[in-house]
mmCIF file of C-alpha atoms in Angstrom:
data_model
loop_
_atom_site.group_PDB
_atom_site.id
_atom_site.type_symbol
_atom_site.label_atom_id
_atom_site.label_comp_id
_atom_site.label_asym_id
_atom_site.label_seq_id
_atom_site.Cartn_x
_atom_site.Cartn_y
_atom_site.Cartn_z
ATOM 1 C CA MET A 1 -10.049 20.779 -10.013
ATOM 2 C CA SER A 2 -8.842 21.363 -6.396
ATOM 3 C CA PRO A 3 -6.017 24.239 -6.037
ATOM 4 C CA ALA A 4 -4.322 21.452 -3.664
ATOM 5 C CA ILE A 5 -3.013 19.998 -7.202
ATOM 6 C CA ARG A 6 -1.153 22.573 -9.294
ATOM 7 C CA ILE A 7 -0.884 21.461 -12.699
ATOM 8 C CA ALA A 8 1.446 22.718 -15.016
ATOM 9 C CA HIS A 9 -0.711 23.745 -18.023
ATOM 10 C CA GLU A 10 2.494 26.196 -19.353
ATOM 11 C CA ARG A 11 6.053 25.901 -19.759
ATOM 12 C CA ALA A 12 6.324 29.760 -18.684
ATOM 13 C CA GLY A 13 9.651 30.707 -17.597
ATOM 14 C CA SER A 14 13.367 30.757 -19.281
ATOM 15 C CA MET A 15 15.239 27.581 -18.828
ATOM 16 C CA MET A 16 17.053 28.326 -16.164
ATOM 17 C CA GLU A 17 14.343 28.846 -14.168
ATOM 18 C CA ARG A 18 12.799 25.125 -14.911
ATOM 19 C CA SER A 19 16.142 24.065 -13.869
ATOM 20 C CA LYS A 20 15.739 24.975 -10.656
ATOM 21 C CA MET A 21 12.507 22.921 -10.067
ATOM 22 C CA THR A 22 13.284 21.125 -7.202
ATOM 23 C CA HIS A 23 10.816 17.792 -5.502
ATOM 24 C CA ASP A 24 11.495 15.512 -2.867
ATOM 25 C CA VAL A 25 10.155 12.705 -4.951
ATOM 26 C CA VAL A 26 9.540 11.993 -8.458
ATOM 27 C CA ILE A 27 7.729 9.623 -9.372
ATOM 28 C CA VAL A 28 7.374 8.957 -13.311
ATOM 29 C CA GLY A 29 4.275 7.302 -14.437
ATOM 30 C CA ALA A 30 0.951 8.227 -13.641
ATOM 31 C CA GLY A 31 -0.406 4.744 -13.588
ATOM 32 C CA PRO A 32 -2.443 3.138 -10.910
ATOM 33 C CA ALA A 33 0.578 2.544 -9.136
ATOM 34 C CA GLY A 34 2.480 5.874 -9.736
ATOM 35 C CA LEU A 35 -0.720 7.365 -8.234
ATOM 36 C CA ALA A 36 -0.916 5.466 -5.080
ATOM 37 C CA LEU A 37 2.343 5.740 -3.973
ATOM 38 C CA ALA A 38 1.563 10.035 -4.345
ATOM 39 C CA ALA A 39 -1.394 9.045 -2.222
ATOM 40 C CA ALA A 40 0.454 6.875 0.070
ATOM 41 C CA LEU A 41 3.115 9.935 0.659
ATOM 42 C CA ALA A 42 0.091 11.778 1.964
ATOM 43 C CA GLY A 43 0.907 14.047 5.385
ATOM 44 C CA SER A 44 4.348 12.873 4.943
ATOM 45 C CA GLY A 45 5.437 16.956 4.205
ATOM 46 C CA LEU A 46 6.939 15.780 1.479
ATOM 47 C CA ARG A 47 6.602 17.943 -2.242
ATOM 48 C CA ILE A 48 6.058 15.556 -5.011
ATOM 49 C CA ALA A 49 6.165 15.596 -8.716
ATOM 50 C CA LEU A 50 4.258 13.211 -10.853
ATOM 51 C CA VAL A 51 5.372 12.666 -14.606
ATOM 52 C CA GLU A 52 3.126 11.592 -16.937
ATOM 53 C CA ARG A 53 3.211 11.556 -20.784
ATOM 54 C CA GLN A 54 -0.429 11.765 -21.058
ATOM 55 C CA PRO A 55 -2.586 15.104 -21.112
ATOM 56 C CA LEU A 56 -4.570 15.821 -17.908
ATOM 57 C CA ALA A 57 -7.650 14.833 -19.043
ATOM 58 C CA ALA A 58 -6.647 11.405 -19.246
ATOM 59 C CA ILE A 59 -4.859 10.990 -15.912
ATOM 60 C CA ALA A 60 -8.253 11.957 -14.130
ATOM 61 C CA SER A 61 -10.899 10.634 -16.466
ATOM 62 C CA PRO A 62 -8.744 7.170 -17.610
ATOM 63 C CA ALA A 63 -10.958 5.465 -20.557
ATOM 64 C CA VAL A 64 -12.306 2.340 -19.874
ATOM 65 C CA ASP A 65 -9.692 -0.265 -21.011
ATOM 66 C CA GLY A 66 -11.129 -3.166 -20.778
ATOM 67 C CA ARG A 67 -9.194 -4.918 -17.968
ATOM 68 C CA GLU A 68 -10.993 -6.107 -14.723
ATOM 69 C CA ILE A 69 -9.001 -6.038 -11.915
ATOM 70 C CA ALA A 70 -9.141 -9.140 -8.926
ATOM 71 C CA LEU A 71 -8.553 -7.603 -5.668
ATOM 72 C CA THR A 72 -7.409 -9.560 -3.016
ATOM 73 C CA HIS A 73 -8.459 -8.416 0.414
ATOM 74 C CA ARG A 74 -5.281 -6.822 1.109
ATOM 75 C CA SER A 75 -5.257 -4.555 -1.877
ATOM 76 C CA VAL A 76 -8.749 -3.242 -0.530
ATOM 77 C CA ARG A 77 -7.443 -2.309 2.943
ATOM 78 C CA GLU A 78 -4.816 -0.803 1.260
ATOM 79 C CA LEU A 79 -7.013 1.163 -0.934
ATOM 80 C CA ARG A 80 -9.232 1.533 1.685
ATOM 81 C CA ALA A 81 -6.207 3.223 4.121
ATOM 82 C CA LEU A 82 -5.488 5.696 0.512
ATOM 83 C CA GLY A 83 -8.771 6.555 0.584
ATOM 84 C CA ALA A 84 -9.122 5.536 -2.299
ATOM 85 C CA TRP A 85 -11.944 2.399 -1.754
ATOM 86 C CA GLU A 86 -14.853 4.394 -0.996
ATOM 87 C CA ARG A 87 -14.579 6.969 -3.927
ATOM 88 C CA ILE A 88 -15.174 3.586 -6.442
ATOM 89 C CA PRO A 89 -18.823 3.709 -7.039
ATOM 90 C CA ALA A 90 -20.967 0.215 -5.142
ATOM 91 C CA ASP A 91 -22.091 -1.310 -8.676
ATOM 92 C CA GLY A 92 -18.657 -0.885 -10.341
ATOM 93 C CA ILE A 93 -17.571 -3.569 -7.186
ATOM 94 C CA ALA A 94 -18.436 -7.248 -7.854
ATOM 95 C CA PRO A 95 -18.003 -10.388 -5.463
ATOM 96 C CA LEU A 96 -15.534 -12.765 -6.726
ATOM 97 C CA ARG A 97 -16.772 -16.256 -4.481
ATOM 98 C CA GLU A 98 -14.576 -19.065 -6.382
ATOM 99 C CA ALA A 99 -12.449 -19.744 -8.772
ATOM 100 C CA ARG A 100 -11.777 -22.519 -10.905
ATOM 101 C CA VAL A 101 -9.380 -24.522 -13.101
ATOM 102 C CA LEU A 102 -10.074 -26.192 -16.172
ATOM 103 C CA ASN A 103 -8.037 -28.257 -18.399
ATOM 104 C CA GLY A 104 -9.128 -28.886 -21.937
ATOM 105 C CA GLY A 105 -11.832 -32.108 -21.765
ATOM 106 C CA SER A 106 -10.815 -33.202 -18.448
ATOM 107 C CA PRO A 107 -13.614 -33.779 -15.498
ATOM 108 C CA PHE A 108 -11.499 -32.449 -12.567
ATOM 109 C CA ALA A 109 -11.185 -28.958 -11.847
ATOM 110 C CA LEU A 110 -9.260 -27.200 -9.168
ATOM 111 C CA SER A 111 -11.541 -24.767 -7.314
ATOM 112 C CA PHE A 112 -10.774 -21.848 -5.198
ATOM 113 C CA GLY A 113 -12.762 -20.533 -2.790
ATOM 114 C CA SER A 114 -14.095 -20.064 1.016
ATOM 115 C CA GLY A 115 -17.664 -20.651 1.092
ATOM 116 C CA ALA A 116 -20.768 -19.282 -0.291
ATOM 117 C CA GLU A 117 -21.038 -16.196 2.037
ATOM 118 C CA GLU A 118 -17.265 -15.223 1.728
ATOM 119 C CA ARG A 119 -15.650 -12.961 -0.731
ATOM 120 C CA LEU A 120 -12.532 -14.875 -2.062
ATOM 121 C CA GLY A 121 -11.784 -10.814 -3.588
ATOM 122 C CA HIS A 122 -13.507 -8.071 -5.548
ATOM 123 C CA LEU A 123 -13.460 -7.284 -9.198
ATOM 124 C CA VAL A 124 -13.150 -3.725 -10.178
ATOM 125 C CA SER A 125 -12.218 -2.400 -13.220
ATOM 126 C CA ASN A 126 -9.281 -0.466 -14.077
ATOM 127 C CA HIS A 127 -10.233 2.691 -15.083
ATOM 128 C CA LEU A 128 -12.583 2.970 -11.945
ATOM 129 C CA ILE A 129 -9.269 2.112 -9.729
ATOM 130 C CA ARG A 130 -7.163 4.993 -11.391
ATOM 131 C CA ARG A 131 -9.863 7.400 -11.161
ATOM 132 C CA ALA A 132 -10.466 7.027 -7.372
ATOM 133 C CA LEU A 133 -7.139 7.248 -6.963
ATOM 134 C CA PHE A 134 -6.676 10.821 -9.133
ATOM 135 C CA GLU A 135 -9.685 11.974 -6.889
ATOM 136 C CA VAL A 136 -7.848 11.366 -4.070
ATOM 137 C CA LEU A 137 -4.829 13.011 -5.046
ATOM 138 C CA GLU A 138 -6.881 16.146 -5.712
ATOM 139 C CA ALA A 139 -7.465 16.815 -2.007
ATOM 140 C CA LEU A 140 -4.178 16.591 -1.061
ATOM 141 C CA PRO A 141 -1.490 19.382 -0.780
ATOM 142 C CA GLY A 142 2.219 18.957 -2.005
ATOM 143 C CA VAL A 143 1.376 16.963 -5.182
ATOM 144 C CA ASP A 144 2.377 18.580 -8.839
ATOM 145 C CA ILE A 145 1.205 16.679 -11.388
ATOM 146 C CA LEU A 146 2.990 17.516 -14.568
ATOM 147 C CA PRO A 147 1.180 15.890 -17.941
ATOM 148 C CA GLU A 148 2.221 15.778 -21.261
ATOM 149 C CA ARG A 149 5.951 15.324 -19.971
ATOM 150 C CA SER A 150 8.256 12.547 -21.393
ATOM 151 C CA THR A 151 11.489 11.826 -20.087
ATOM 152 C CA ALA A 152 14.158 12.166 -22.093
ATOM 153 C CA ALA A 153 17.682 11.238 -19.583
ATOM 154 C CA ILE A 154 17.887 10.691 -15.896
ATOM 155 C CA SER A 155 21.350 11.519 -14.186
ATOM 156 C CA GLY A 156 22.052 10.498 -10.837
ATOM 157 C CA GLY A 157 24.515 12.277 -7.938
ATOM 158 C CA PRO A 158 25.203 11.630 -4.611
ATOM 159 C CA ARG A 159 22.412 13.938 -2.931
ATOM 160 C CA ALA A 160 20.237 14.040 -6.027
ATOM 161 C CA VAL A 161 18.765 12.278 -9.138
ATOM 162 C CA SER A 162 17.990 15.313 -12.276
ATOM 163 C CA ILE A 163 15.396 14.170 -14.673
ATOM 164 C CA ARG A 164 15.567 15.962 -17.587
ATOM 165 C CA CYS A 165 11.757 16.026 -20.063
ATOM 166 C CA GLU A 166 12.156 15.868 -23.537
ATOM 167 C CA ASP A 167 10.952 19.874 -23.801
ATOM 168 C CA GLY A 168 13.962 20.954 -21.774
ATOM 169 C CA GLU A 169 12.618 20.756 -18.312
ATOM 170 C CA GLU A 170 14.618 19.526 -15.403
ATOM 171 C CA LEU A 171 13.469 18.087 -12.091
ATOM 172 C CA ARG A 172 15.577 17.125 -9.294
ATOM 173 C CA ALA A 173 14.732 15.136 -6.199
ATOM 174 C CA PRO A 174 16.864 12.970 -3.244
ATOM 175 C CA LEU A 175 14.458 10.158 -4.609
ATOM 176 C CA LEU A 176 13.222 9.353 -7.925
ATOM 177 C CA VAL A 177 10.643 6.467 -8.679
ATOM 178 C CA GLY A 178 9.822 4.644 -11.964
ATOM 179 C CA ALA A 179 6.389 3.662 -12.550
ATOM 180 C CA ASP A 180 6.309 3.701 -16.067
ATOM 181 C CA SER A 181 5.325 0.375 -17.046
ATOM 182 C CA ARG A 182 7.187 -3.330 -17.904
ATOM 183 C CA PHE A 183 9.430 -1.584 -20.352
ATOM 184 C CA SER A 184 10.522 1.015 -18.343
ATOM 185 C CA PHE A 185 12.497 3.928 -19.430
ATOM 186 C CA VAL A 186 13.682 4.951 -16.159
ATOM 187 C CA ARG A 187 14.723 1.337 -15.420
ATOM 188 C CA ASP A 188 16.985 1.592 -18.926
ATOM 189 C CA GLN A 189 18.389 4.769 -17.852
ATOM 190 C CA LEU A 190 19.211 3.517 -14.496
ATOM 191 C CA GLY A 191 21.282 0.697 -15.679
ATOM 192 C CA ILE A 192 18.841 -2.335 -14.330
ATOM 193 C CA GLY A 193 18.525 -5.169 -16.278
ATOM 194 C CA ALA A 194 15.252 -7.294 -16.716
ATOM 195 C CA GLU A 195 14.259 -10.392 -17.584
ATOM 196 C CA VAL A 196 11.634 -10.085 -20.376
ATOM 197 C CA ASN A 197 9.753 -12.975 -21.853
ATOM 198 C CA ARG A 198 7.552 -11.732 -25.286
ATOM 199 C CA LEU A 199 5.326 -14.775 -25.394
ATOM 200 C CA GLY A 200 4.217 -13.983 -29.119
ATOM 201 C CA ARG A 201 0.613 -14.136 -27.691
ATOM 202 C CA ALA A 202 -2.235 -11.506 -27.429
ATOM 203 C CA MET A 203 -4.870 -11.444 -25.009
ATOM 204 C CA LEU A 204 -8.547 -10.119 -26.263
ATOM 205 C CA VAL A 205 -10.291 -8.857 -23.558
ATOM 206 C CA CYS A 206 -14.380 -7.441 -23.390
ATOM 207 C CA ARG A 207 -17.473 -7.303 -21.365
ATOM 208 C CA VAL A 208 -20.159 -9.646 -22.423
ATOM 209 C CA ALA A 209 -23.825 -10.016 -21.567
ATOM 210 C CA HIS A 210 -25.094 -13.677 -21.091
ATOM 211 C CA ASP A 211 -27.944 -15.777 -20.326
ATOM 212 C CA GLY A 212 -26.829 -18.069 -17.956
ATOM 213 C CA ASP A 213 -25.986 -16.939 -13.636
ATOM 214 C CA HIS A 214 -22.105 -17.022 -13.323
ATOM 215 C CA GLY A 215 -22.879 -17.202 -9.510
ATOM 216 C CA GLY A 216 -19.870 -15.080 -9.132
ATOM 217 C CA VAL A 217 -17.298 -17.969 -10.028
ATOM 218 C CA ALA A 218 -14.414 -16.863 -12.182
ATOM 219 C CA THR A 219 -12.998 -19.665 -14.741
ATOM 220 C CA GLU A 220 -9.547 -20.164 -16.120
ATOM 221 C CA TRP A 221 -9.742 -22.724 -19.180
ATOM 222 C CA PHE A 222 -6.763 -24.163 -20.477
ATOM 223 C CA ASP A 223 -8.010 -25.570 -23.691
ATOM 224 C CA HIS A 224 -6.334 -26.691 -26.197
ATOM 225 C CA GLY A 225 -4.895 -24.289 -28.219
ATOM 226 C CA GLN A 226 -6.887 -21.600 -26.216
ATOM 227 C CA THR A 227 -6.967 -20.100 -22.989
ATOM 228 C CA ILE A 228 -10.012 -18.662 -22.392
ATOM 229 C CA ALA A 229 -11.014 -16.738 -18.606
ATOM 230 C CA MET A 230 -14.392 -15.390 -17.617
ATOM 231 C CA LEU A 231 -14.307 -13.210 -14.717
ATOM 232 C CA PRO A 232 -17.727 -12.721 -13.254
ATOM 233 C CA LEU A 233 -19.540 -9.144 -13.378
ATOM 234 C CA ASN A 234 -22.724 -7.547 -12.159
ATOM 235 C CA GLY A 235 -25.669 -9.112 -12.856
ATOM 236 C CA ARG A 236 -25.343 -11.825 -15.996
ATOM 237 C CA GLN A 237 -22.517 -9.995 -17.292
ATOM 238 C CA SER A 238 -18.679 -11.367 -17.394
ATOM 239 C CA SER A 239 -15.423 -9.928 -18.387
ATOM 240 C CA ALA A 240 -14.380 -12.304 -21.510
ATOM 241 C CA VAL A 241 -10.123 -12.840 -21.718
ATOM 242 C CA LEU A 242 -9.200 -14.919 -24.545
ATOM 243 C CA THR A 243 -5.805 -16.039 -25.136
ATOM 244 C CA LEU A 244 -4.506 -16.904 -28.693
ATOM 245 C CA PRO A 245 -1.280 -16.312 -30.858
ATOM 246 C CA SER A 246 -0.983 -12.515 -31.927
ATOM 247 C CA ALA A 247 -2.274 -13.112 -35.323
ATOM 248 C CA ASP A 248 -4.981 -15.262 -34.116
ATOM 249 C CA ILE A 249 -6.397 -12.207 -31.960
ATOM 250 C CA ALA A 250 -5.785 -9.514 -34.841
ATOM 251 C CA HIS A 251 -8.231 -11.483 -36.834
ATOM 252 C CA LEU A 252 -10.794 -11.775 -33.997
ATOM 253 C CA ALA A 253 -10.481 -8.383 -33.014
ATOM 254 C CA ALA A 254 -11.930 -7.378 -36.562
ATOM 255 C CA LEU A 255 -14.901 -8.980 -36.435
ATOM 256 C CA ASP A 256 -18.122 -7.132 -36.023
ATOM 257 C CA PRO A 257 -19.600 -6.907 -32.406
ATOM 258 C CA ALA A 258 -22.098 -9.915 -33.062
ATOM 259 C CA ALA A 259 -19.664 -12.051 -35.059
ATOM 260 C CA LEU A 260 -17.523 -11.787 -31.824
ATOM 261 C CA GLY A 261 -19.911 -12.523 -29.479
ATOM 262 C CA GLY A 262 -20.778 -15.538 -31.507
ATOM 263 C CA GLU A 263 -16.915 -17.229 -31.644
ATOM 264 C CA LEU A 264 -16.923 -16.636 -27.515
ATOM 265 C CA THR A 265 -20.004 -18.292 -27.135
ATOM 266 C CA ARG A 266 -18.674 -20.948 -29.183
ATOM 267 C CA ARG A 267 -14.974 -21.162 -27.780
ATOM 268 C CA TYR A 268 -16.303 -21.405 -24.308
ATOM 269 C CA GLU A 269 -18.782 -24.016 -25.354
ATOM 270 C CA GLY A 270 -21.664 -22.196 -24.419
ATOM 271 C CA ARG A 271 -21.300 -22.529 -20.361
ATOM 272 C CA LEU A 272 -23.011 -19.597 -20.070
ATOM 273 C CA GLY A 273 -25.213 -19.850 -23.012
ATOM 274 C CA ARG A 274 -25.664 -17.032 -25.521
ATOM 275 C CA MET A 275 -22.824 -13.947 -25.176
ATOM 276 C CA ASP A 276 -23.260 -10.468 -26.708
ATOM 277 C CA LEU A 277 -20.758 -7.768 -26.093
ATOM 278 C CA VAL A 278 -21.402 -4.719 -24.121
ATOM 279 C CA GLY A 279 -18.736 -2.927 -24.708
ATOM 280 C CA PRO A 280 -15.450 -2.566 -27.287
ATOM 281 C CA ALA A 281 -12.816 -5.164 -27.955
ATOM 282 C CA HIS A 282 -9.676 -4.465 -26.569
ATOM 283 C CA VAL A 283 -6.205 -6.236 -27.511
ATOM 284 C CA TYR A 284 -2.879 -6.457 -25.162
ATOM 285 C CA PRO A 285 0.334 -8.234 -26.399
ATOM 286 C CA LEU A 286 1.205 -10.793 -23.682
ATOM 287 C CA ALA A 287 4.956 -10.186 -22.221
ATOM 288 C CA THR A 288 6.586 -10.877 -18.904
ATOM 289 C CA THR A 289 9.202 -9.034 -17.008
ATOM 290 C CA TYR A 290 10.859 -9.218 -13.574
ATOM 291 C CA ALA A 291 13.806 -6.226 -12.934
ATOM 292 C CA ARG A 292 16.899 -7.581 -11.974
ATOM 293 C CA HIS A 293 17.086 -5.122 -9.061
ATOM 294 C CA PHE A 294 14.162 -2.910 -7.854
ATOM 295 C CA ALA A 295 16.746 -0.152 -6.464
ATOM 296 C CA ALA A 296 19.810 1.712 -7.336
ATOM 297 C CA PRO A 297 21.047 4.905 -5.991
ATOM 298 C CA ARG A 298 18.452 7.386 -5.261
ATOM 299 C CA ALA A 299 15.962 5.650 -7.414
ATOM 300 C CA ALA A 300 13.318 2.781 -6.788
ATOM 301 C CA LEU A 301 10.841 0.622 -9.309
ATOM 302 C CA ILE A 302 7.354 -0.042 -8.234
ATOM 303 C CA GLY A 303 4.433 -1.488 -10.352
ATOM 304 C CA ASP A 304 4.801 -3.223 -13.740
ATOM 305 C CA ALA A 305 8.423 -1.674 -13.944
ATOM 306 C CA ALA A 306 9.449 -3.745 -10.851
ATOM 307 C CA VAL A 307 7.569 -7.013 -12.112
ATOM 308 C CA GLY A 308 5.470 -7.588 -15.022
ATOM 309 C CA MET A 309 3.035 -10.728 -14.718
ATOM 310 C CA HIS A 310 1.211 -12.850 -16.424
ATOM 311 C CA PRO A 311 -2.401 -12.336 -16.314
ATOM 312 C CA VAL A 312 -3.204 -15.755 -15.445
ATOM 313 C CA THR A 313 -2.710 -15.483 -11.511
ATOM 314 C CA ALA A 314 -4.466 -11.902 -11.712
ATOM 315 C CA HIS A 315 -1.694 -10.850 -9.047
ATOM 316 C CA GLY A 316 -0.063 -7.946 -11.195
ATOM 317 C CA PHE A 317 -2.148 -5.060 -9.937
ATOM 318 C CA ASN A 318 -2.092 -6.533 -6.053
ATOM 319 C CA LEU A 319 1.766 -6.908 -6.349
ATOM 320 C CA GLY A 320 2.134 -3.211 -7.841
ATOM 321 C CA LEU A 321 -0.153 -1.775 -5.277
ATOM 322 C CA ALA A 322 1.954 -3.426 -2.493
ATOM 323 C CA SER A 323 5.193 -2.249 -4.096
ATOM 324 C CA ALA A 324 3.822 1.270 -3.840
ATOM 325 C CA CYS A 325 2.449 0.935 -0.109
ATOM 326 C CA LEU A 326 5.489 -0.694 0.987
ATOM 327 C CA LEU A 327 7.748 2.132 -0.377
ATOM 328 C CA GLY A 328 5.785 5.011 0.544
ATOM 329 C CA THR A 329 5.333 3.736 3.777
ATOM 330 C CA LEU A 330 9.413 3.640 3.806
ATOM 331 C CA VAL A 331 9.565 7.384 3.004
ATOM 332 C CA ALA A 332 7.215 8.577 4.896
ATOM 333 C CA ASP A 333 8.053 7.027 8.241
ATOM 334 C CA ALA A 334 12.069 8.496 7.189
ATOM 335 C CA ALA A 335 10.587 11.726 6.111
ATOM 336 C CA ARG A 336 8.830 12.168 9.495
ATOM 337 C CA GLN A 337 12.154 11.071 11.647
ATOM 338 C CA GLY A 338 13.921 13.451 9.654
ATOM 339 C CA LYS A 339 16.226 10.951 7.638
ATOM 340 C CA ASP A 340 17.671 10.704 4.355
ATOM 341 C CA ILE A 341 14.863 9.818 2.282
ATOM 342 C CA GLY A 342 16.687 8.440 -0.961
ATOM 343 C CA SER A 343 19.035 5.933 1.425
ATOM 344 C CA SER A 344 20.691 3.136 0.115
ATOM 345 C CA LEU A 345 19.755 1.501 3.543
ATOM 346 C CA LEU A 346 15.840 2.651 3.118
ATOM 347 C CA LEU A 347 15.875 1.032 -0.728
ATOM 348 C CA ARG A 348 17.436 -2.295 0.278
ATOM 349 C CA ARG A 349 15.089 -2.557 2.527
ATOM 350 C CA TYR A 350 12.237 -2.141 0.198
ATOM 351 C CA GLU A 351 13.719 -4.421 -2.570
ATOM 352 C CA ALA A 352 14.436 -7.630 -0.499
ATOM 353 C CA THR A 353 10.906 -7.196 1.397
ATOM 354 C CA HIS A 354 8.996 -6.721 -2.223
ATOM 355 C CA ARG A 355 11.532 -9.054 -3.961
ATOM 356 C CA LEU A 356 10.916 -11.917 -1.242
ATOM 357 C CA ALA A 357 7.070 -11.316 -1.710
ATOM 358 C CA SER A 358 7.723 -10.878 -5.578
ATOM 359 C CA ARG A 359 9.454 -13.451 -6.446
ATOM 360 C CA PRO A 360 7.980 -16.893 -5.443
ATOM 361 C CA ILE A 361 4.352 -15.842 -7.383
ATOM 362 C CA TYR A 362 6.119 -14.643 -10.128
ATOM 363 C CA THR A 363 8.403 -17.913 -11.064
ATOM 364 C CA ALA A 364 4.995 -20.188 -10.028
ATOM 365 C CA THR A 365 2.595 -18.307 -12.171
ATOM 366 C CA ASN A 366 5.309 -18.427 -15.661
ATOM 367 C CA VAL A 367 5.804 -22.425 -14.633
ATOM 368 C CA ILE A 368 2.024 -22.633 -14.518
ATOM 369 C CA VAL A 369 1.209 -20.941 -17.834
ATOM 370 C CA GLY A 370 4.564 -22.851 -19.373
ATOM 371 C CA LEU A 371 2.559 -26.231 -18.560
ATOM 372 C CA TYR A 372 -0.977 -25.548 -19.338
ATOM 373 C CA THR A 373 -0.122 -23.993 -22.907
ATOM 374 C CA ALA A 374 2.098 -26.117 -23.899
ATOM 375 C CA GLU A 375 0.422 -28.934 -26.306
ATOM 376 C CA HIS A 376 2.473 -31.796 -26.408
ATOM 377 C CA PRO A 377 0.889 -35.126 -25.239
ATOM 378 C CA ALA A 378 3.592 -35.318 -22.269
ATOM 379 C CA ALA A 379 2.327 -31.702 -20.695
ATOM 380 C CA ARG A 380 -1.616 -32.731 -21.226
ATOM 381 C CA ALA A 381 -0.875 -35.949 -19.117
ATOM 382 C CA VAL A 382 0.781 -33.996 -16.633
ATOM 383 C CA ARG A 383 -2.073 -31.004 -16.490
ATOM 384 C CA HIS A 384 -4.678 -33.866 -16.448
ATOM 385 C CA ALA A 385 -2.746 -35.865 -13.416
ATOM 386 C CA GLY A 386 -2.114 -32.552 -11.567
ATOM 387 C CA LEU A 387 -5.865 -31.549 -11.760
ATOM 388 C CA ARG A 388 -7.106 -35.056 -10.523
ATOM 389 C CA ALA A 389 -4.743 -35.230 -7.744
ATOM 390 C CA ALA A 390 -5.427 -31.633 -6.309
ATOM 391 C CA ALA A 391 -8.885 -32.307 -6.395
ATOM 392 C CA ARG A 392 -8.640 -35.131 -4.191
ATOM 393 C CA LEU A 393 -6.442 -32.785 -1.651
ATOM 394 C CA PRO A 394 -8.529 -30.071 -0.030
ATOM 395 C CA LEU A 395 -5.508 -28.735 1.465
ATOM 396 C CA VAL A 396 -3.535 -27.887 -1.675
ATOM 397 C CA SER A 397 -6.676 -25.759 -2.393
ATOM 398 C CA ARG A 398 -7.143 -23.755 0.678
ATOM 399 C CA GLY A 399 -3.585 -22.897 0.507
ATOM 400 C CA VAL A 400 -3.967 -21.537 -2.698
ATOM 401 C CA SER A 401 -7.131 -20.180 -1.773
ATOM 402 C CA ARG A 402 -5.367 -18.483 1.181
ATOM 403 C CA LEU A 403 -2.832 -17.038 -1.272
ATOM 404 C CA LEU A 404 -5.329 -15.776 -3.851
ATOM 405 C CA MET A 405 -7.686 -13.871 -0.271
ATOM 406 C CA GLN A 406 -4.006 -12.269 1.357
ATOM 407 C CA PRO A 407 -6.011 -12.603 4.475
#
């Protein structure tokens, strides 16, 4: 462990001493967005505190969680600029050459791609990205990682925000950033409301080996009663993502690996041949969130705390990374110019820019999910007509491809 990161393993010192601990920026949440923001502030001369309820080992070496992240070209550039991309093993990066949307038994498919030689994006496991970002922070001065801390209360003032942890430790900084999930405690403490949609469905994800060749093509199949996606990984492996009502997912998750592999093969109608699990299954309840504001006096929200996307368009991570890099750039520039890093002008600029980038795709995604998961005959007819029309309009698929690739 590099000495550049000062890990507070001990709660030494009196309550009075701890209450005097100050930083320039306090980030609550050491997920990808929080880690990325800390890395984006490198070289700014700011002292950063990263507060996380998990133990240090879980931050430094995250467990495999089954989630494969579809990275756009823009996200790859951002990770490279942060110094994280080269820390991801080459064999952990899979090419995404094309994406296809299928609807029930319709013969029409909507395809997004850029040709056989160019990648639509890259697929990388979430835990590898988080580990790479942590490794970046190991080499940076001025970062205090505070593990096993849970935030108890937040209070604001004209010049600083105070964050009190459950153990009584108090941090003060001119800027607080919430990066603590779509059910953000920081957001609630700041009095920021959010659109919260609990969908009553859950997502089962697992890595499978299969007989057929996926060709680097990701498939999202909105079948009657289920949504199943196959994300192409290296070799003849894919990440299977099955969405069903929560009770049905719980039943499938209880199956043994052989039975679950057989069930996935059946549900995917053998398109890739027999499927065998090569890792454990993970279950995630589905909910979407959109904060009514991304900023408050001396505070900002990034990542899922600001926008919690439905996974169907695979843009949640990309938006979260973009929010961290945007805020990091604004704060670092202000610090270099000797300006107030928590000013209302800076925070309003961040909010307006990220809202413009996120609201259209958030709304469009929810419309798509609503249309393609509805089971009444009218919705099925609209889906079929829409795919048929889009298949005959190449400008549509090229336009969506540019959005997905973010060149």
